[in-house]
Tab-separated table of C-alpha atoms and ligand atoms in Angstrom:
chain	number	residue	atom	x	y	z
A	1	UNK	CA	-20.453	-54.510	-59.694
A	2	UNK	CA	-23.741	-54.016	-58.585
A	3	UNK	CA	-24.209	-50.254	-56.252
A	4	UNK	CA	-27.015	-48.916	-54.661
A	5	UNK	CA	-26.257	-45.047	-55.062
A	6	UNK	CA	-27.135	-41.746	-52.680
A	7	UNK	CA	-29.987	-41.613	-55.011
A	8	UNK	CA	-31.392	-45.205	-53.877
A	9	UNK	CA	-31.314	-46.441	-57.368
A	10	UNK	CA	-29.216	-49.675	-58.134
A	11	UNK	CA	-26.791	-49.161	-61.170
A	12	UNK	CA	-24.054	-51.425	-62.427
A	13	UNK	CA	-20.946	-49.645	-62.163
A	14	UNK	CA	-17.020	-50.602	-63.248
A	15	UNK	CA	-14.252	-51.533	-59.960
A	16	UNK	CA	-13.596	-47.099	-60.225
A	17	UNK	CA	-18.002	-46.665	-60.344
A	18	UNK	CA	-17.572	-45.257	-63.687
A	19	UNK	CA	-20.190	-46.483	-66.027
A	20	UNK	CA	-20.886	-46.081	-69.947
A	21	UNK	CA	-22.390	-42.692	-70.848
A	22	UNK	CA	-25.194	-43.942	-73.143
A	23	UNK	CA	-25.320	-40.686	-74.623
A	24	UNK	CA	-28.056	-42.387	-76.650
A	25	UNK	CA	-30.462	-42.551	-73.461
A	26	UNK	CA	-31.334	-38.911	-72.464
A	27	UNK	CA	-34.432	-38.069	-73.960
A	28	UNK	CA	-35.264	-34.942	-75.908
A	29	UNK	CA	-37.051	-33.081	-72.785
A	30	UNK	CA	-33.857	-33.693	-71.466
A	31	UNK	CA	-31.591	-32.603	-74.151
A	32	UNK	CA	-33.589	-29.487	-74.334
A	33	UNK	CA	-33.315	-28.826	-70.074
A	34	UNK	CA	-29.713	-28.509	-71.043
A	35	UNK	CA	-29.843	-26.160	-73.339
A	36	UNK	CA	-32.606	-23.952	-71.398
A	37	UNK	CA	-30.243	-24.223	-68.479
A	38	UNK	CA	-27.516	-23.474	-70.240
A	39	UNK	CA	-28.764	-20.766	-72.082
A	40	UNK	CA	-30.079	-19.413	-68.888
A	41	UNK	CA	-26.574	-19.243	-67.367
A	42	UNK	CA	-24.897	-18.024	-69.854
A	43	UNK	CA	-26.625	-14.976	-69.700
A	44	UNK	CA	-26.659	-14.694	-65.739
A	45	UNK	CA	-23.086	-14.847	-65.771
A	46	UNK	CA	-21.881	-12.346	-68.304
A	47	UNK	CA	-19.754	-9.868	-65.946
A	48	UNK	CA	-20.439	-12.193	-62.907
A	49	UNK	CA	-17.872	-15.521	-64.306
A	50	UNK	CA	-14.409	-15.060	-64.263
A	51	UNK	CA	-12.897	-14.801	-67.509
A	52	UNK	CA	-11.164	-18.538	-67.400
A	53	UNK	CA	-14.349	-19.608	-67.004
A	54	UNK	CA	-15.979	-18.131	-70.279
A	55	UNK	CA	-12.332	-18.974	-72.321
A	56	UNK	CA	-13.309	-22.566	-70.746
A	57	UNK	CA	-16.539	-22.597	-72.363
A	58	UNK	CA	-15.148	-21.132	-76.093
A	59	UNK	CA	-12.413	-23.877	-75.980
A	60	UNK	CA	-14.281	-26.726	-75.175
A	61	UNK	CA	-17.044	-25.586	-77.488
A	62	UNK	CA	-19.199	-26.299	-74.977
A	63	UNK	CA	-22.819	-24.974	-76.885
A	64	UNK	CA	-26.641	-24.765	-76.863
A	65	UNK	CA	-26.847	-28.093	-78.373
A	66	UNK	CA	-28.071	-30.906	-76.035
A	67	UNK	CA	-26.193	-32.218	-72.921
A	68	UNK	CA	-22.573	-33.007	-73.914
A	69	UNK	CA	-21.094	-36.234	-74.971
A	70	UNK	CA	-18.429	-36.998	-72.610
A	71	UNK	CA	-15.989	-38.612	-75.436
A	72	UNK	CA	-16.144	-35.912	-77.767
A	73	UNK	CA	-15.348	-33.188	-75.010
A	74	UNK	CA	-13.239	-35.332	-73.089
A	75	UNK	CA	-10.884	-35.593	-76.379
A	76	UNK	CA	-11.201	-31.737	-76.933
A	77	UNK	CA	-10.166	-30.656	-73.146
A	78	UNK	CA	-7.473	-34.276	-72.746
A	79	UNK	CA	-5.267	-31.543	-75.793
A	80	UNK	CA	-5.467	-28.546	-73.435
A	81	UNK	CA	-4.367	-30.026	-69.952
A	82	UNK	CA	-4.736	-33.748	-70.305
A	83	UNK	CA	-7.901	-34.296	-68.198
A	84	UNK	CA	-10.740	-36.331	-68.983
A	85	UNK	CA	-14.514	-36.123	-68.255
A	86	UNK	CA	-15.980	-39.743	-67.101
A	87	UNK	CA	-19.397	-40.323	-66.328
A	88	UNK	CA	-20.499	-42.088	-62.710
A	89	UNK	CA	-24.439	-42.190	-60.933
A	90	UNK	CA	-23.849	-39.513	-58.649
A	91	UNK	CA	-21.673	-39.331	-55.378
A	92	UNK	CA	-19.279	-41.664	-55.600
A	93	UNK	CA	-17.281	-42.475	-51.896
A	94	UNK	CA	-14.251	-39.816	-51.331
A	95	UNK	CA	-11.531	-41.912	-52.257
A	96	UNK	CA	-12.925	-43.267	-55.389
A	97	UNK	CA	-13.337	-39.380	-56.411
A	98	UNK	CA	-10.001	-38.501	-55.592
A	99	UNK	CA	-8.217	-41.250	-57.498
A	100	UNK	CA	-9.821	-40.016	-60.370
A	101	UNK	CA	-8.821	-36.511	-59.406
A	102	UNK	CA	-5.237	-37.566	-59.124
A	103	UNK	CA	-5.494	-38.935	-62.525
A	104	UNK	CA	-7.026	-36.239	-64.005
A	105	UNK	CA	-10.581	-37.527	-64.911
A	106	UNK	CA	-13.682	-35.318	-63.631
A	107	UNK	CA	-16.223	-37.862	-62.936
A	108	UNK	CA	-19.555	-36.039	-63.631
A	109	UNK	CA	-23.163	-37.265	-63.014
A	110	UNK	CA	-24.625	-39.349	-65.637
A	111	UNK	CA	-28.457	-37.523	-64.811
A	112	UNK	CA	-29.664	-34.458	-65.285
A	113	UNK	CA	-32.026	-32.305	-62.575
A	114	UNK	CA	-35.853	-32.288	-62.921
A	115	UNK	CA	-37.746	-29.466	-64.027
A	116	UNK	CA	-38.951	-29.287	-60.422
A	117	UNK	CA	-35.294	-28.651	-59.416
A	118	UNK	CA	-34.289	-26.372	-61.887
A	119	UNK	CA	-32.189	-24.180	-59.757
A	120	UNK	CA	-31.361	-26.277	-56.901
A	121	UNK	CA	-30.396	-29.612	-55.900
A	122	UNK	CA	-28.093	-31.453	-53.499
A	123	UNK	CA	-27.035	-34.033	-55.857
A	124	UNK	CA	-24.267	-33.312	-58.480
A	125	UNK	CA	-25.777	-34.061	-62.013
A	126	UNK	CA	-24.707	-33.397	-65.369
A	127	UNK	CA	-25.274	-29.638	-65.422
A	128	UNK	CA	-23.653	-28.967	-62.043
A	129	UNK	CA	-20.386	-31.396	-63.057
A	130	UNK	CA	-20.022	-30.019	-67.090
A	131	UNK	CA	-21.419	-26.686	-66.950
A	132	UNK	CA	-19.935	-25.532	-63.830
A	133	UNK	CA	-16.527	-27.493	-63.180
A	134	UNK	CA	-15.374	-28.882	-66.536
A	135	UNK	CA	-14.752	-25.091	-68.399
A	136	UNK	CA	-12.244	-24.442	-65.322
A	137	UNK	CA	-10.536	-27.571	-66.134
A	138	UNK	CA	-9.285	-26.380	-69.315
A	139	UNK	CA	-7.282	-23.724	-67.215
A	140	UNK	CA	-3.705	-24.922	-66.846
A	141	UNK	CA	-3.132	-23.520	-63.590
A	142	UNK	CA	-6.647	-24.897	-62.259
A	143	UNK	CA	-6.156	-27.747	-63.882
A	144	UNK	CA	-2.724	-28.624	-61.802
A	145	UNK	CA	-4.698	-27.224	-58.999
A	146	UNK	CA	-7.563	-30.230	-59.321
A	147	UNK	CA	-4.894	-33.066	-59.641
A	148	UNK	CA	-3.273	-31.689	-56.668
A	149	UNK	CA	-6.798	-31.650	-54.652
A	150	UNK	CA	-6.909	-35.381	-55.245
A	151	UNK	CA	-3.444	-36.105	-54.321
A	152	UNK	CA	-4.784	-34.666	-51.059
A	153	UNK	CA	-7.501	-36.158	-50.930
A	154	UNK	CA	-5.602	-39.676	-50.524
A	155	UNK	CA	-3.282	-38.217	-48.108
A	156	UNK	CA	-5.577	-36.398	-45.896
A	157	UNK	CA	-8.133	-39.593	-45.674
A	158	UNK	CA	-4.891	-41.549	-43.987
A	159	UNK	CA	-4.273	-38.333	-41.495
A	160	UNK	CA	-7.959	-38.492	-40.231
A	161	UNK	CA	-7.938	-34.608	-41.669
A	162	UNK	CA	-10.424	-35.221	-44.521
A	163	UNK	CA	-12.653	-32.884	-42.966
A	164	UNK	CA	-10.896	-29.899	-43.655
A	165	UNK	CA	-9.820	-31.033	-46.907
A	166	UNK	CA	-13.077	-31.173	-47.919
A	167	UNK	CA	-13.446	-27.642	-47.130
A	168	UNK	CA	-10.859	-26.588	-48.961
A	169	UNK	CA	-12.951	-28.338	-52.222
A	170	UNK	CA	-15.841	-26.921	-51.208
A	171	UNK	CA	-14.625	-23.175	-50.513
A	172	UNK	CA	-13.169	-23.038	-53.336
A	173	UNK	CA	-13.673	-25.541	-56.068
A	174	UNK	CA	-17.229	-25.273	-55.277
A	175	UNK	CA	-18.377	-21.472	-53.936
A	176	UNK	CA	-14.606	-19.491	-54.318
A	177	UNK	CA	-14.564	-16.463	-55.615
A	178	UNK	CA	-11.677	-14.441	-57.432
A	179	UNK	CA	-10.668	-10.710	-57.085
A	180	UNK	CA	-10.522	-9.286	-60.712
A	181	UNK	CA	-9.026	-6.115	-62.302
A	182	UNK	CA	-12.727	-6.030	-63.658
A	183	UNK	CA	-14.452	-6.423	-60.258
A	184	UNK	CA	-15.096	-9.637	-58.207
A	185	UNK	CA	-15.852	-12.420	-59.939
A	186	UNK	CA	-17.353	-16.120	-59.599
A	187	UNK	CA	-14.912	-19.458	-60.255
A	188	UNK	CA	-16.914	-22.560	-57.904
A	189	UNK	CA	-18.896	-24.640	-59.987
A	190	UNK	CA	-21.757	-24.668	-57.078
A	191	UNK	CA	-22.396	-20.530	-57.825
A	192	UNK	CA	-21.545	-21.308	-61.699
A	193	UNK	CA	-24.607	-23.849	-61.972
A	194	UNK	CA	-27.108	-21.781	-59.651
A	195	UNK	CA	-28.796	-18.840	-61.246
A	196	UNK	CA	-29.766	-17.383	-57.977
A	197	UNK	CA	-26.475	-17.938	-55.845
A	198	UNK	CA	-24.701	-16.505	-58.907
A	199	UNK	CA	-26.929	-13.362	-57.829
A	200	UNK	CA	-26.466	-13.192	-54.103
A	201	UNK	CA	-22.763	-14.362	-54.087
A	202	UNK	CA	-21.754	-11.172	-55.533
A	203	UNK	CA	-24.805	-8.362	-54.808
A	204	UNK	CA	-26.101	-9.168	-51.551
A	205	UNK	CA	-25.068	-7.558	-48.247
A	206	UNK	CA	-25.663	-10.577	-46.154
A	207	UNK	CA	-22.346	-13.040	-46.865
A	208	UNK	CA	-18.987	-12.076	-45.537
A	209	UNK	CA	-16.223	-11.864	-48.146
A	210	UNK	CA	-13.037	-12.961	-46.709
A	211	UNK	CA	-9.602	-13.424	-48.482
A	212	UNK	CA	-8.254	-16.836	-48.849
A	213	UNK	CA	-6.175	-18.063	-45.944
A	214	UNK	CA	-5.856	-21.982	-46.003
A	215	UNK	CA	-5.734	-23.098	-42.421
A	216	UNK	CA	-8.366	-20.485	-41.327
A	217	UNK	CA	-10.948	-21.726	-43.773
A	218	UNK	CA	-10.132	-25.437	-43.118
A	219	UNK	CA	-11.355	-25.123	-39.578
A	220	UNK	CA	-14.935	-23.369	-40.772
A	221	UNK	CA	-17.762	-25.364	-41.075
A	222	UNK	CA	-19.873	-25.085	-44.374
A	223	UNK	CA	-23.542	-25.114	-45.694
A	224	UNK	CA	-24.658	-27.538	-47.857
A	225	UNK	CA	-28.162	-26.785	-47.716
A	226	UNK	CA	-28.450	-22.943	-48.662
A	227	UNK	CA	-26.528	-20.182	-50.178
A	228	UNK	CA	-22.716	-19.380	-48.277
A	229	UNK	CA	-22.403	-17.416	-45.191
A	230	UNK	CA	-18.896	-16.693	-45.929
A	231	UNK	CA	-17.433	-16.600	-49.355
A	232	UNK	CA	-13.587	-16.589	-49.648
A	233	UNK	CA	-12.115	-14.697	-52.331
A	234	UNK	CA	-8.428	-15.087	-54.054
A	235	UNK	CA	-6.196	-13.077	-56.161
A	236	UNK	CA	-5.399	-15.405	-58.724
A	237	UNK	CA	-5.423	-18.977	-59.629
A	238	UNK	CA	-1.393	-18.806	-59.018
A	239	UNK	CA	-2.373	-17.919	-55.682
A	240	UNK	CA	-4.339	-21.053	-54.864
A	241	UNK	CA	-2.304	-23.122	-56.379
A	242	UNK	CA	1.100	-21.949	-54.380
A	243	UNK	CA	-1.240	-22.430	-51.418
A	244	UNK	CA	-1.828	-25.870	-51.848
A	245	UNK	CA	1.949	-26.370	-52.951
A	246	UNK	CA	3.270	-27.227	-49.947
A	247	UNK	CA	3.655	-30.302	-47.155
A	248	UNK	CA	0.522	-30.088	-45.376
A	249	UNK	CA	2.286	-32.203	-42.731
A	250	UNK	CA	2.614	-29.676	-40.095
A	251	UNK	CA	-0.906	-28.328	-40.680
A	252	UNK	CA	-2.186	-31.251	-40.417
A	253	UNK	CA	-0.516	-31.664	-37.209
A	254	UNK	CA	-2.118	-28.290	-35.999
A	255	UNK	CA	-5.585	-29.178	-37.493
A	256	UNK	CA	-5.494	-32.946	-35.574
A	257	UNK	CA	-5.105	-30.563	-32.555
A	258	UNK	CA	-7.885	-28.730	-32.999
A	259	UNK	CA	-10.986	-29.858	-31.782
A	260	UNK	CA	-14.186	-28.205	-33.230
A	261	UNK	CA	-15.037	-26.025	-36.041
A	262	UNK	CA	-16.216	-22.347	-36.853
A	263	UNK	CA	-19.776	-21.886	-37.722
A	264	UNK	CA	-19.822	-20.427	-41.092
A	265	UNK	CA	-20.513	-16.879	-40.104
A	266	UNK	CA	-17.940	-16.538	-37.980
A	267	UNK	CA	-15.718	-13.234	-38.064
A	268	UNK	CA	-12.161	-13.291	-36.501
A	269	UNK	CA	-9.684	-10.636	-35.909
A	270	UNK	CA	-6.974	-11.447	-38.191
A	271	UNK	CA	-9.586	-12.233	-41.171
A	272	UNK	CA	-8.740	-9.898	-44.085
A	273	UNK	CA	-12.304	-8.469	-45.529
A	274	UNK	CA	-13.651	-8.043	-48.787
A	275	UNK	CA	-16.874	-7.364	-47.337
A	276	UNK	CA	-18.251	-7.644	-44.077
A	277	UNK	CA	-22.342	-9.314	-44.278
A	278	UNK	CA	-24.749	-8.415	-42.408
A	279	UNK	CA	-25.813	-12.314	-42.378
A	280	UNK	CA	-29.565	-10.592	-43.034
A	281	UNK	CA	-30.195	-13.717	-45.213
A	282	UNK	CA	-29.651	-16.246	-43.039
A	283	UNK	CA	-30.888	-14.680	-40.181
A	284	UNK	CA	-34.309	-14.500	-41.246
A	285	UNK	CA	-34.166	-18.242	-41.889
A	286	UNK	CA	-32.593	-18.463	-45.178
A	287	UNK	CA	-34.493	-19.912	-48.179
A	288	UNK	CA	-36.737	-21.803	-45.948
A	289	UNK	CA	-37.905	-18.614	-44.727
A	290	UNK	CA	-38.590	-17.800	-48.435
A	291	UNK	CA	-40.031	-20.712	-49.514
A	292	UNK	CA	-42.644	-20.263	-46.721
A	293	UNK	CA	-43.633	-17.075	-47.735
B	1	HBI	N1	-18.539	-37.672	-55.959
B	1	HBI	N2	-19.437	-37.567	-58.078
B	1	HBI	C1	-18.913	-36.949	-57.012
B	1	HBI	N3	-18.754	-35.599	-57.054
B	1	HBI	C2	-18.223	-34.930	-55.999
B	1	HBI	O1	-18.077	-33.694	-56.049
B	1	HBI	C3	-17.822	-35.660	-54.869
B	1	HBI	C4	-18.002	-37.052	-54.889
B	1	HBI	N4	-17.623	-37.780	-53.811
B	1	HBI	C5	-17.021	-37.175	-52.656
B	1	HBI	C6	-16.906	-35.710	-52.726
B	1	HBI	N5	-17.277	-35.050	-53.763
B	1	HBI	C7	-16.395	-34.909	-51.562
B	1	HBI	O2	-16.904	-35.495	-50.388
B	1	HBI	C8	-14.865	-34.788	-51.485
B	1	HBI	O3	-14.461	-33.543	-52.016
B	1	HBI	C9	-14.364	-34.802	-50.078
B	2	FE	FE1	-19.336	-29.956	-57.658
């Protein structure tokens, strides 16, 4: 079928907005952004990615050499926990993305960022979707923990609670954090791909660091168009997991209830800290404030 993606640009898509990878059409300049970004990362993160991530990378062999083809890694990471890497335009509409979720397939953005937007974009592409969420992915425990997201997902869209599910996703999947033996450390694919959140995530003063507590951080509101106010931080993968092990029935029931949100600097009394921010950042007008200057 014929789609006009977020993007504005019509692409012919399969019934599930998959498409063919045509691994054949990025050009070299494109090949080679990979492998700049890449190469870029890699070295920003040493110390700053949790260590799943990094095992991620070894196992999938996920290199310096051009942007991946999705059969070849989607074979290697199917042996570790059965999922699959299939390629789509960009956003695809929330219950397309969690029925591939609940089948374990990763549908990743068949584009990759211009040089313009080397650092930041709103749009999942190719970097964002392999680079950052596909290493997790070969993490058993995460890996249960996606598929469960997208059972969710279908659930939650029938409850009218999608909202909050999609903060869930985004606090964690996306920007979560995980307390180490080694330190704090980085797991969400949105810090994992950005060179300068993976920076302020962890060494600025300004974002509050709160520990993981499900319904608390499925009433709080998120940013989508600078770094995190408010980072939430878990012990383990185990932990997140368990969390999302249970009937969300009767917190759905309580979330239905509540009308409204938290702004995403909010502090509240029973919130356990990591670190308190100053919010300095965002104050001040956030990266608007330093693009202007
Ligand atoms: N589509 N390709 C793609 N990638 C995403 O991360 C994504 C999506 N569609 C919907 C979506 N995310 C979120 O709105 C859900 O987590 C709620
Ligand atoms: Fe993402």
């Amino acid at each position: 079928m014929l789609i006009t993606t977020r993007l504005g640009r019509e692409v012919e898509v399969n019934a599930d907005y998959t498409l063919d990878q045509n691994w054949e059409h990025f050009t070299v300049e494109e090949h080679d952004r990979w492998d700049r970004l890449y190469a870029r990362q890699n070295q920003i993160l040493e110390g700053r990615a949790c260590d799943e991530f990094v095992e991620g990378i070894h196992k999938l062999e996920l290199s310096k050499s051009g942007i991946p083809n999705f059969e070849e890694l989607s074979d290697r990471l199917e042996k570790l926990t059965g999922w699959r890497v299939v390629a789509v335009p960009d956003l695809v509409p929330d219950e397309v993305f969690f029925d591939h979720l609940a089948n374990r397939r990763f549908p990743a953005g068949n584009f990759i960022r211009s040089e313009a937007q080397l650092d930041y974009l709103q749009e999942p592409d190719v970097f964002h979707d392999v680079y950052g969420h596909v290493p997790l992915l070969a993490n058993p425990v995460f890996a249960d923990y996606m598929e469960a997201y997208g059972k969710g997902g279908q659930r939650a869209m029938g409850r009218g609670v999608l909202t909050n599910l999609a903060r869930l996703y985004w606090y964690t999947v996306e920007f979560g954090l995980i307390k180490t033996d080694k330190g704090m450390r980085i797991y969400g694919a949105g810090i994992l791909s950005s060179k300068s959140e993976s920076i302020f995530c962890l060494e600025d003063n300004s974002p509050h660091r709160i520990h993981f507590d499900l319904e608390r951080l499925m009433k709080t509101d998120y940013r989508i168009d600078d770094f995190q106010q408010t980072y939430w931080v878990i012990d383990s993968f185990e932990e997140l997991l368990g969390a999302t092990y249970q009937d969300f029935g009767p917190l759905y029931d309580k979330l239905e209830a509540y009308e409204g949100a938290y702004a995403p600097d909010t502090i509240l009394e029973n919130d356990t800290f990591h670190s308190e921010g100053t919010q300095a950042y965002a104050d001040a007008g956030g990266r608007l404030a330093k693009e202007a200057s």
